[in-house]
């Protein structure tokens, strides 16, 4: 039976891990290579690096981080943030990333998704959707949550599936950093609309939130950052809890 | 001893290289090449594969003499070869991803899309799934039945001769996730991304 995945996400800036509260107010939380290794040894099913301010800054640090991490971690590594082109994706994959997540570039030009999934296979193309509720719909935001594209998130999710995305990483902008739980309605609506796996992100504050993300949000995988980074829970504890709630996990 | 990872410019093989180097340390030489003369003289070959069946076959064929060299290595010299993911799928006679495409034909069978039961199962099949060991295989030495392995694929290999199947997994239905036929080994899952258990499989292959 396929297991639901727990993915610790490390937000990386200038080669260091930082915590993001609504994408601002950053705190240093350590070395990404060491952290990734601790997570993979602790049972993380995948590791995710998001280079959060990469759109505006020198990107070379992330390549180095990915290269070093992939020599120490033998679980899948997803890298995103500031990925603009097929060439960027190629570079990250060559450094040892297993999947690359594309956000702003996919909104601006879905051809990047189509071209890269054709070139490298859809298994390594994750489309990251930052969505914020507006009335009774959700809109897709770009540039690390700074710009509203006005695009409907549900329709966009379907379009990305059709363009060749292998997975969707859906973050609720409203919930990110709040620790009140995933936006379950958003997750389940997108998951029901597409036939590719959904990774839920944004808002995890406790282990019940992970359970909700899978059971009610219909997510294949749950992504969380701060609950793991500051030792509130270990990945192992999270897995034991999920298992106690009848969710299949890798133990 | 030399182990050669075939770099035929199809998809991302960094993780395969990293994992083999991690396991081999400095005791066994790991080469990464598409140079036919080097592949000819090596002891073991690893054939990775990402992307579509067709793109992988096309990429293999675009390198002059590579397919003949691999055929000779496997069928005449009978030296060990490990195919990973689409690397395994290419053992088949034919694949149906994108267009009907002829495979290497080392293990009779075809590669078809996993039946997702009208959307009941998401594709690709991504994540950790348990493998059922159905026969003794040298690369599964000390690997427990029901071990978790990392998968990412939408197509499955359906061999005609079931005796080549060494492991299966369940997703939508039971499908083949590892084969062994004499000197030919293949895994649909990614040992290079399957944590310590995956590294053990790589170690078993290196030490055959």
Tab-separated table of C-alpha atoms in Angstrom:
chain	number	residue	atom	x	y	z
A	1	UNK	CA	0.000	0.000	0.000
A	2	UNK	CA	1.224	3.470	-0.855
A	3	UNK	CA	2.073	5.475	2.240
A	4	UNK	CA	1.276	9.086	2.951
A	5	UNK	CA	4.403	11.158	3.095
A	6	UNK	CA	5.687	13.604	5.670
A	7	UNK	CA	7.924	16.260	4.172
A	8	UNK	CA	9.846	18.687	6.363
A	9	UNK	CA	10.423	21.888	4.481
A	10	UNK	CA	13.503	23.978	4.994
A	11	UNK	CA	13.196	27.573	3.898
A	12	UNK	CA	16.653	28.572	2.772
A	13	UNK	CA	18.110	32.034	2.371
A	14	UNK	CA	21.741	32.670	1.501
A	15	UNK	CA	22.519	29.035	2.212
A	16	UNK	CA	20.946	29.056	5.685
A	17	UNK	CA	17.607	27.795	6.961
A	18	UNK	CA	15.148	30.477	8.054
A	19	UNK	CA	11.634	30.316	9.401
A	20	UNK	CA	8.901	32.062	7.518
A	21	UNK	CA	5.914	33.683	9.182
A	22	UNK	CA	3.668	34.863	6.353
A	23	UNK	CA	6.838	35.041	4.276
A	24	UNK	CA	8.400	37.841	6.341
A	25	UNK	CA	10.011	38.115	9.813
A	26	UNK	CA	12.807	35.618	9.310
A	27	UNK	CA	14.805	33.777	11.956
A	28	UNK	CA	17.899	31.658	11.438
A	29	UNK	CA	17.394	27.994	12.227
A	30	UNK	CA	20.618	26.383	11.142
A	31	UNK	CA	22.565	24.671	8.450
A	32	UNK	CA	20.419	23.083	5.718
A	33	UNK	CA	22.749	20.167	4.977
A	34	UNK	CA	22.906	19.064	8.599
A	35	UNK	CA	19.182	19.563	9.067
A	36	UNK	CA	18.304	17.608	5.969
A	37	UNK	CA	20.496	14.759	7.170
A	38	UNK	CA	18.874	14.807	10.616
A	39	UNK	CA	15.449	14.687	8.979
A	40	UNK	CA	16.276	11.870	6.599
A	41	UNK	CA	17.845	9.845	9.414
A	42	UNK	CA	14.751	10.552	11.484
A	43	UNK	CA	12.414	9.069	8.901
A	44	UNK	CA	11.406	12.018	6.728
A	45	UNK	CA	9.949	10.669	3.498
A	46	UNK	CA	11.316	13.535	1.456
A	47	UNK	CA	13.119	16.777	2.082
A	48	UNK	CA	12.048	20.060	0.591
A	49	UNK	CA	14.202	23.161	0.204
A	50	UNK	CA	12.535	26.411	-0.673
A	51	UNK	CA	14.908	29.207	-1.567
A	52	UNK	CA	12.406	31.831	-0.475
A	53	UNK	CA	14.010	35.058	-1.534
A	54	UNK	CA	15.791	33.601	-4.506
A	55	UNK	CA	13.854	35.628	-7.049
A	56	UNK	CA	15.742	38.712	-5.968
A	57	UNK	CA	19.116	37.434	-4.932
A	58	UNK	CA	22.179	35.553	-5.937
A	59	UNK	CA	21.154	31.951	-6.517
A	60	UNK	CA	24.526	30.266	-6.360
A	61	UNK	CA	24.281	29.410	-2.663
A	62	UNK	CA	21.338	27.077	-3.245
A	63	UNK	CA	23.224	25.045	-5.838
A	64	UNK	CA	25.972	24.445	-3.336
A	65	UNK	CA	23.475	23.485	-0.625
A	66	UNK	CA	21.747	21.033	-2.971
A	67	UNK	CA	25.012	19.524	-4.118
A	68	UNK	CA	26.225	18.947	-0.559
A	69	UNK	CA	22.868	17.657	0.668
A	70	UNK	CA	22.387	15.172	-2.136
A	71	UNK	CA	25.663	13.509	-1.228
A	72	UNK	CA	24.394	12.881	2.302
A	73	UNK	CA	20.653	12.329	1.924
A	74	UNK	CA	19.267	9.296	0.167
A	75	UNK	CA	15.619	10.229	0.228
A	76	UNK	CA	14.043	12.439	-2.447
A	77	UNK	CA	15.015	16.082	-2.396
A	78	UNK	CA	12.722	18.757	-3.809
A	79	UNK	CA	14.070	22.221	-4.447
A	80	UNK	CA	12.119	25.336	-5.306
A	81	UNK	CA	12.186	29.085	-5.147
A	82	UNK	CA	13.277	31.397	-7.918
A	83	UNK	CA	13.180	28.707	-10.575
A	84	UNK	CA	12.654	30.628	-13.803
A	85	UNK	CA	13.596	28.431	-16.714
A	86	UNK	CA	14.283	24.981	-18.071
A	87	UNK	CA	17.937	25.841	-17.655
A	88	UNK	CA	17.489	26.559	-13.914
A	89	UNK	CA	15.737	23.206	-13.539
A	90	UNK	CA	18.525	21.455	-15.391
A	91	UNK	CA	21.122	23.015	-13.080
A	92	UNK	CA	19.258	22.003	-9.912
A	93	UNK	CA	18.781	18.440	-11.161
A	94	UNK	CA	22.459	18.245	-12.044
A	95	UNK	CA	23.341	19.366	-8.529
A	96	UNK	CA	21.354	16.420	-7.192
A	97	UNK	CA	17.783	17.642	-6.728
A	98	UNK	CA	15.240	14.924	-7.498
A	99	UNK	CA	12.342	17.270	-8.089
A	100	UNK	CA	12.123	20.954	-8.769
A	101	UNK	CA	9.181	23.090	-7.780
A	102	UNK	CA	8.137	25.953	-10.010
A	103	UNK	CA	5.962	28.793	-8.805
A	104	UNK	CA	6.021	32.265	-10.385
A	105	UNK	CA	7.503	31.084	-13.685
A	106	UNK	CA	4.676	28.568	-14.133
A	107	UNK	CA	2.057	31.284	-13.622
A	108	UNK	CA	3.750	33.607	-16.074
A	109	UNK	CA	4.416	30.985	-18.694
A	110	UNK	CA	2.997	27.473	-18.447
A	111	UNK	CA	5.337	26.476	-21.276
A	112	UNK	CA	8.125	26.184	-18.687
A	113	UNK	CA	6.126	23.359	-17.086
A	114	UNK	CA	5.325	21.726	-20.422
A	115	UNK	CA	8.891	21.993	-21.733
A	116	UNK	CA	10.579	20.836	-18.542
A	117	UNK	CA	8.252	17.888	-17.952
A	118	UNK	CA	8.837	16.797	-21.517
A	119	UNK	CA	12.584	17.157	-21.158
A	120	UNK	CA	13.113	15.705	-17.672
A	121	UNK	CA	9.901	13.748	-17.084
A	122	UNK	CA	6.893	14.910	-15.097
A	123	UNK	CA	8.151	12.927	-12.074
A	124	UNK	CA	10.540	15.742	-11.257
A	125	UNK	CA	8.270	18.698	-11.965
A	126	UNK	CA	6.305	20.018	-9.006
A	127	UNK	CA	4.140	23.085	-9.472
A	128	UNK	CA	3.921	25.174	-6.313
A	129	UNK	CA	0.691	27.097	-5.926
A	130	UNK	CA	0.470	29.887	-3.347
A	131	UNK	CA	-3.243	30.554	-2.951
A	132	UNK	CA	-5.199	33.119	-0.968
A	133	UNK	CA	-8.915	33.181	-0.390
A	134	UNK	CA	-10.882	36.006	-1.937
A	135	UNK	CA	-14.636	35.728	-1.401
A	136	UNK	CA	-15.667	32.219	-2.404
A	137	UNK	CA	-12.606	31.461	-4.501
A	138	UNK	CA	-8.858	31.264	-4.149
A	139	UNK	CA	-6.410	33.318	-6.165
A	140	UNK	CA	-2.871	32.384	-7.135
A	141	UNK	CA	-0.099	34.601	-5.802
A	142	UNK	CA	3.410	34.896	-7.212
A	143	UNK	CA	6.799	36.283	-6.180
A	144	UNK	CA	6.817	34.672	-2.736
A	145	UNK	CA	3.271	35.809	-2.043
A	146	UNK	CA	3.784	39.433	-2.946
A	147	UNK	CA	1.763	39.664	-6.176
A	148	UNK	CA	-1.808	38.616	-6.823
A	149	UNK	CA	-2.170	37.137	-10.299
A	150	UNK	CA	-5.955	37.093	-9.950
A	151	UNK	CA	-5.962	33.580	-11.440
A	152	UNK	CA	-8.414	31.080	-9.976
A	153	UNK	CA	-6.395	28.450	-8.091
A	154	UNK	CA	-8.651	25.510	-8.951
A	155	UNK	CA	-8.630	26.165	-12.652
A	156	UNK	CA	-4.919	26.840	-12.520
A	157	UNK	CA	-4.274	23.515	-10.757
A	158	UNK	CA	-6.064	21.657	-13.539
A	159	UNK	CA	-4.138	23.597	-16.172
A	160	UNK	CA	-0.837	22.683	-14.521
A	161	UNK	CA	-1.788	19.015	-14.477
A	162	UNK	CA	-2.544	19.231	-18.186
A	163	UNK	CA	0.766	21.006	-18.784
A	164	UNK	CA	2.665	18.064	-17.335
A	165	UNK	CA	3.156	18.743	-13.619
A	166	UNK	CA	3.836	15.542	-11.684
A	167	UNK	CA	2.673	16.919	-8.343
A	168	UNK	CA	1.160	20.060	-6.875
A	169	UNK	CA	2.512	21.737	-3.758
A	170	UNK	CA	-0.380	23.839	-2.508
A	171	UNK	CA	0.267	26.502	0.132
A	172	UNK	CA	-2.483	28.510	1.740
A	173	UNK	CA	-1.206	32.068	2.063
A	174	UNK	CA	-3.871	32.744	4.671
A	175	UNK	CA	-2.642	29.934	6.887
A	176	UNK	CA	1.107	30.033	6.304
A	177	UNK	CA	2.925	30.745	9.562
A	178	UNK	CA	-0.276	30.871	11.618
A	179	UNK	CA	-0.119	27.316	13.026
A	180	UNK	CA	-3.934	27.004	12.936
A	181	UNK	CA	-3.972	24.168	10.386
A	182	UNK	CA	-4.113	23.682	6.634
A	183	UNK	CA	-6.839	25.313	4.568
A	184	UNK	CA	-8.672	21.996	4.248
A	185	UNK	CA	-11.313	23.306	1.876
A	186	UNK	CA	-8.678	24.546	-0.550
A	187	UNK	CA	-6.731	21.278	-0.388
A	188	UNK	CA	-9.712	18.982	-0.875
A	189	UNK	CA	-11.138	21.080	-3.707
A	190	UNK	CA	-7.868	21.019	-5.628
A	191	UNK	CA	-7.173	17.365	-4.852
A	192	UNK	CA	-10.616	16.369	-6.131
A	193	UNK	CA	-10.111	18.353	-9.301
A	194	UNK	CA	-6.817	16.776	-10.369
A	195	UNK	CA	-5.484	13.244	-10.773
A	196	UNK	CA	-1.935	14.017	-9.671
A	197	UNK	CA	-0.770	13.924	-6.029
A	198	UNK	CA	-1.192	17.005	-3.862
A	199	UNK	CA	1.217	18.088	-1.145
A	200	UNK	CA	-0.528	20.239	1.460
A	201	UNK	CA	1.375	23.165	2.931
A	202	UNK	CA	0.877	26.196	5.147
A	203	UNK	CA	-0.467	26.430	8.667
A	204	UNK	CA	0.594	23.296	10.532
A	205	UNK	CA	0.734	23.833	14.299
A	206	UNK	CA	0.128	20.348	15.663
A	207	UNK	CA	-0.072	16.714	14.615
A	208	UNK	CA	-3.854	16.717	14.224
A	209	UNK	CA	-3.381	19.212	11.433
A	210	UNK	CA	-1.325	16.639	9.540
A	211	UNK	CA	-4.111	14.075	10.030
A	212	UNK	CA	-6.722	16.555	8.739
A	213	UNK	CA	-4.581	17.399	5.733
A	214	UNK	CA	-4.578	13.773	4.648
A	215	UNK	CA	-8.036	12.660	5.767
A	216	UNK	CA	-10.102	15.735	4.929
A	217	UNK	CA	-7.742	17.615	2.634
A	218	UNK	CA	-7.139	14.472	0.541
A	219	UNK	CA	-3.438	15.267	0.366
A	220	UNK	CA	-0.993	12.507	-0.599
A	221	UNK	CA	1.731	14.213	1.377
A	222	UNK	CA	1.916	16.809	4.116
A	223	UNK	CA	4.577	19.445	4.296
A	224	UNK	CA	5.503	21.248	7.498
A	225	UNK	CA	8.307	23.485	8.646
A	226	UNK	CA	8.307	25.083	12.062
A	227	UNK	CA	6.747	22.223	14.050
A	228	UNK	CA	9.777	20.163	13.130
A	229	UNK	CA	12.454	22.825	13.070
A	230	UNK	CA	12.097	23.942	16.646
A	231	UNK	CA	11.722	20.476	18.078
A	232	UNK	CA	8.030	20.697	18.918
A	233	UNK	CA	7.611	17.288	17.322
A	234	UNK	CA	9.979	14.871	15.656
A	235	UNK	CA	9.140	13.286	12.309
A	236	UNK	CA	9.012	9.964	14.131
A	237	UNK	CA	6.406	11.253	16.596
A	238	UNK	CA	4.395	12.624	13.708
A	239	UNK	CA	4.438	9.262	11.990
A	240	UNK	CA	3.446	7.385	15.113
A	241	UNK	CA	0.556	9.774	15.581
A	242	UNK	CA	-0.627	9.419	12.000
A	243	UNK	CA	-0.406	5.666	12.274
A	244	UNK	CA	-2.502	5.734	15.469
A	245	UNK	CA	-5.154	7.581	13.472
A	246	UNK	CA	-5.222	4.903	10.804
A	247	UNK	CA	-3.114	6.702	8.218
A	248	UNK	CA	-0.592	4.499	6.411
A	249	UNK	CA	2.962	5.745	6.884
A	250	UNK	CA	6.430	4.368	6.299
A	251	UNK	CA	7.886	3.253	9.602
B	1	UNK	CA	36.258	-4.039	-10.126
B	2	UNK	CA	34.513	-1.345	-12.127
B	3	UNK	CA	30.857	-0.396	-12.058
B	4	UNK	CA	29.737	1.836	-14.897
B	5	UNK	CA	26.680	4.040	-14.814
B	6	UNK	CA	25.519	4.705	-18.351
B	7	UNK	CA	25.125	8.434	-18.897
B	8	UNK	CA	23.054	8.689	-22.046
B	9	UNK	CA	21.704	12.167	-21.333
B	10	UNK	CA	18.275	11.061	-20.352
B	11	UNK	CA	17.059	12.615	-17.159
B	12	UNK	CA	18.746	13.255	-13.925
B	13	UNK	CA	21.299	10.707	-12.776
B	14	UNK	CA	23.018	12.693	-10.020
B	15	UNK	CA	21.228	10.760	-7.282
B	16	UNK	CA	22.200	7.440	-8.854
B	17	UNK	CA	25.836	8.546	-9.018
B	18	UNK	CA	25.814	9.876	-5.438
B	19	UNK	CA	24.289	6.703	-4.019
B	20	UNK	CA	26.679	4.351	-5.824
B	21	UNK	CA	29.663	6.448	-4.747
B	22	UNK	CA	28.376	6.475	-1.170
B	23	UNK	CA	28.102	2.681	-1.149
B	24	UNK	CA	31.350	2.031	-3.023
B	25	UNK	CA	33.321	4.543	-0.965
B	26	UNK	CA	36.735	4.346	-2.530
B	27	UNK	CA	36.919	0.580	-2.715
B	28	UNK	CA	35.175	0.131	-6.036
B	29	UNK	CA	35.508	2.413	-9.001
B	30	UNK	CA	32.283	4.013	-10.186
B	31	UNK	CA	32.457	5.358	-13.728
B	32	UNK	CA	29.872	7.559	-15.341
B	33	UNK	CA	30.090	7.516	-19.105
B	34	UNK	CA	28.467	7.009	-22.477
B	35	UNK	CA	31.791	5.936	-23.968
B	36	UNK	CA	31.093	2.572	-25.608
B	37	UNK	CA	34.685	1.362	-25.340
B	38	UNK	CA	34.651	1.911	-21.582
B	39	UNK	CA	31.288	0.195	-21.135
B	40	UNK	CA	32.586	-2.787	-23.119
B	41	UNK	CA	35.384	-3.456	-20.651
B	42	UNK	CA	33.562	-2.774	-17.397
B	43	UNK	CA	32.396	-5.438	-14.947
B	44	UNK	CA	28.913	-4.169	-14.182
B	45	UNK	CA	26.542	-1.732	-15.768
B	46	UNK	CA	23.860	0.443	-14.247
B	47	UNK	CA	21.200	1.679	-16.646
B	48	UNK	CA	19.185	4.516	-15.113
B	49	UNK	CA	16.231	6.095	-16.873
B	50	UNK	CA	13.924	9.023	-16.335
B	51	UNK	CA	11.325	10.646	-18.513
B	52	UNK	CA	9.308	8.668	-21.011
B	53	UNK	CA	10.026	5.199	-22.381
B	54	UNK	CA	10.331	6.698	-25.849
B	55	UNK	CA	12.683	9.508	-24.825
B	56	UNK	CA	14.963	7.017	-23.055
B	57	UNK	CA	15.052	4.580	-25.978
B	58	UNK	CA	15.670	7.468	-28.386
B	59	UNK	CA	18.492	8.751	-26.197
B	60	UNK	CA	20.131	5.303	-26.028
B	61	UNK	CA	19.921	4.933	-29.780
B	62	UNK	CA	21.334	8.377	-30.430
B	63	UNK	CA	24.680	7.236	-29.066
B	64	UNK	CA	26.479	5.332	-31.767
B	65	UNK	CA	27.020	1.663	-30.909
B	66	UNK	CA	25.598	1.902	-27.399
B	67	UNK	CA	22.613	-0.415	-27.868
B	68	UNK	CA	24.805	-3.061	-29.586
B	69	UNK	CA	27.348	-2.748	-26.812
B	70	UNK	CA	24.685	-3.220	-24.105
B	71	UNK	CA	23.182	-6.167	-25.987
B	72	UNK	CA	26.589	-7.801	-26.167
B	73	UNK	CA	27.322	-7.043	-22.504
B	74	UNK	CA	24.067	-8.581	-21.339
B	75	UNK	CA	23.254	-11.317	-23.844
B	76	UNK	CA	26.709	-12.622	-24.846
B	77	UNK	CA	29.076	-11.691	-22.052
B	78	UNK	CA	26.324	-12.309	-19.489
B	79	UNK	CA	27.675	-9.647	-17.167
B	80	UNK	CA	25.437	-8.083	-14.512
B	81	UNK	CA	23.317	-5.090	-15.409
B	82	UNK	CA	20.924	-3.184	-13.170
B	83	UNK	CA	18.139	-1.147	-14.756
B	84	UNK	CA	16.419	1.474	-12.622
B	85	UNK	CA	12.923	2.841	-13.330
B	86	UNK	CA	12.701	3.414	-17.102
B	87	UNK	CA	16.053	1.605	-17.236
B	88	UNK	CA	14.125	-1.498	-16.148
B	89	UNK	CA	11.166	-0.744	-18.404
B	90	UNK	CA	13.421	-0.708	-21.460
B	91	UNK	CA	14.139	-4.434	-20.927
B	92	UNK	CA	10.698	-5.006	-22.490
B	93	UNK	CA	9.951	-5.702	-26.152
B	94	UNK	CA	7.713	-2.693	-26.456
B	95	UNK	CA	6.511	0.390	-24.574
B	96	UNK	CA	3.369	2.411	-25.080
B	97	UNK	CA	4.301	5.773	-23.548
B	98	UNK	CA	3.842	8.634	-26.059
B	99	UNK	CA	4.131	6.327	-29.081
B	100	UNK	CA	4.524	2.589	-29.470
B	101	UNK	CA	8.280	2.170	-29.125
B	102	UNK	CA	10.473	-0.887	-29.425
B	103	UNK	CA	12.459	-1.711	-26.293
B	104	UNK	CA	15.674	-3.690	-25.807
B	105	UNK	CA	13.781	-6.981	-25.722
B	106	UNK	CA	15.874	-8.646	-23.014
B	107	UNK	CA	12.851	-9.750	-21.012
B	108	UNK	CA	9.741	-10.421	-23.092
B	109	UNK	CA	6.845	-8.171	-22.192
B	110	UNK	CA	5.353	-4.746	-22.576
B	111	UNK	CA	5.223	-1.435	-20.690
B	112	UNK	CA	1.750	0.036	-20.253
B	113	UNK	CA	0.119	2.762	-18.201
B	114	UNK	CA	-1.009	1.846	-14.704
B	115	UNK	CA	-4.792	1.519	-14.635
B	116	UNK	CA	-5.871	4.350	-12.333
B	117	UNK	CA	-9.446	3.035	-12.156
B	118	UNK	CA	-11.002	6.174	-13.604
B	119	UNK	CA	-9.138	8.561	-11.353
B	120	UNK	CA	-9.512	6.560	-8.148
B	121	UNK	CA	-5.738	6.303	-7.974
B	122	UNK	CA	-3.543	9.310	-8.572
B	123	UNK	CA	-0.775	9.068	-11.137
B	124	UNK	CA	2.175	9.187	-11.050
B	125	UNK	CA	2.450	6.548	-8.342
B	126	UNK	CA	4.679	8.686	-6.131
B	127	UNK	CA	6.008	7.828	-2.726
B	128	UNK	CA	6.937	4.951	-0.474
B	129	UNK	CA	5.335	1.614	-1.071
B	130	UNK	CA	6.040	-1.859	0.239
B	131	UNK	CA	7.503	-4.545	-1.946
B	132	UNK	CA	6.502	-8.206	-1.869
B	133	UNK	CA	9.460	-10.454	-2.523
B	134	UNK	CA	8.174	-13.229	-4.777
B	135	UNK	CA	11.395	-15.073	-5.465
B	136	UNK	CA	14.902	-15.178	-4.188
B	137	UNK	CA	16.954	-12.476	-5.837
B	138	UNK	CA	20.637	-11.777	-5.317
B	139	UNK	CA	20.112	-8.055	-5.067
B	140	UNK	CA	17.558	-8.572	-2.270
B	141	UNK	CA	19.996	-10.352	0.018
B	142	UNK	CA	19.184	-9.271	3.609
B	143	UNK	CA	16.240	-7.204	2.385
B	144	UNK	CA	13.086	-7.948	4.331
B	145	UNK	CA	9.796	-8.731	2.669
B	146	UNK	CA	7.463	-5.677	2.797
B	147	UNK	CA	10.368	-3.229	2.853
B	148	UNK	CA	9.488	0.307	1.818
B	149	UNK	CA	10.893	1.647	-1.433
B	150	UNK	CA	10.505	4.976	-3.174
B	151	UNK	CA	8.494	4.932	-6.392
B	152	UNK	CA	7.725	7.512	-9.004
B	153	UNK	CA	6.196	6.269	-12.241
B	154	UNK	CA	2.971	6.062	-14.232
B	155	UNK	CA	3.851	3.068	-16.396
B	156	UNK	CA	4.464	-0.531	-15.408
B	157	UNK	CA	6.401	-3.406	-16.904
B	158	UNK	CA	4.238	-6.440	-17.660
B	159	UNK	CA	6.545	-9.378	-18.445
B	160	UNK	CA	5.108	-12.331	-20.344
B	161	UNK	CA	7.228	-14.793	-18.436
B	162	UNK	CA	6.282	-14.398	-14.788
B	163	UNK	CA	9.364	-16.305	-13.623
B	164	UNK	CA	11.496	-13.192	-14.133
B	165	UNK	CA	9.493	-11.277	-11.492
B	166	UNK	CA	11.384	-10.894	-8.224
B	167	UNK	CA	9.117	-8.394	-6.445
B	168	UNK	CA	5.696	-6.820	-6.774
B	169	UNK	CA	3.951	-3.870	-5.204
B	170	UNK	CA	0.326	-2.874	-4.840
B	171	UNK	CA	-1.070	0.309	-6.275
B	172	UNK	CA	-4.418	0.130	-8.030
B	173	UNK	CA	-3.484	-3.491	-8.700
B	174	UNK	CA	-0.528	-5.703	-8.077
B	175	UNK	CA	2.287	-4.796	-10.414
B	176	UNK	CA	5.850	-5.781	-11.078
B	177	UNK	CA	8.479	-3.710	-9.299
B	178	UNK	CA	11.602	-5.821	-9.675
B	179	UNK	CA	12.906	-8.449	-12.056
B	180	UNK	CA	15.819	-10.826	-12.176
B	181	UNK	CA	16.662	-12.976	-15.163
B	182	UNK	CA	20.094	-14.538	-14.996
B	183	UNK	CA	22.494	-11.568	-15.101
B	184	UNK	CA	19.768	-8.973	-15.700
B	185	UNK	CA	18.394	-7.069	-12.710
B	186	UNK	CA	15.883	-4.271	-12.611
B	187	UNK	CA	13.928	-2.205	-10.126
B	188	UNK	CA	10.958	-0.001	-10.913
B	189	UNK	CA	11.519	1.808	-7.621
B	190	UNK	CA	14.518	3.992	-6.928
B	191	UNK	CA	17.040	2.264	-4.658
B	192	UNK	CA	19.144	5.426	-4.808
B	193	UNK	CA	16.306	7.309	-3.100
B	194	UNK	CA	15.107	4.541	-0.789
B	195	UNK	CA	17.185	5.407	2.226
B	196	UNK	CA	19.286	2.723	3.925
B	197	UNK	CA	17.332	-0.198	2.468
B	198	UNK	CA	17.895	1.139	-1.030
B	199	UNK	CA	21.600	1.562	-0.408
B	200	UNK	CA	21.713	-2.054	0.739
B	201	UNK	CA	20.282	-3.172	-2.614
B	202	UNK	CA	22.939	-1.118	-4.384
B	203	UNK	CA	25.546	-2.718	-2.157
B	204	UNK	CA	24.215	-6.168	-3.049
B	205	UNK	CA	24.485	-5.376	-6.744
B	206	UNK	CA	28.009	-4.000	-6.409
B	207	UNK	CA	29.049	-7.122	-4.511
B	208	UNK	CA	27.491	-9.690	-6.862
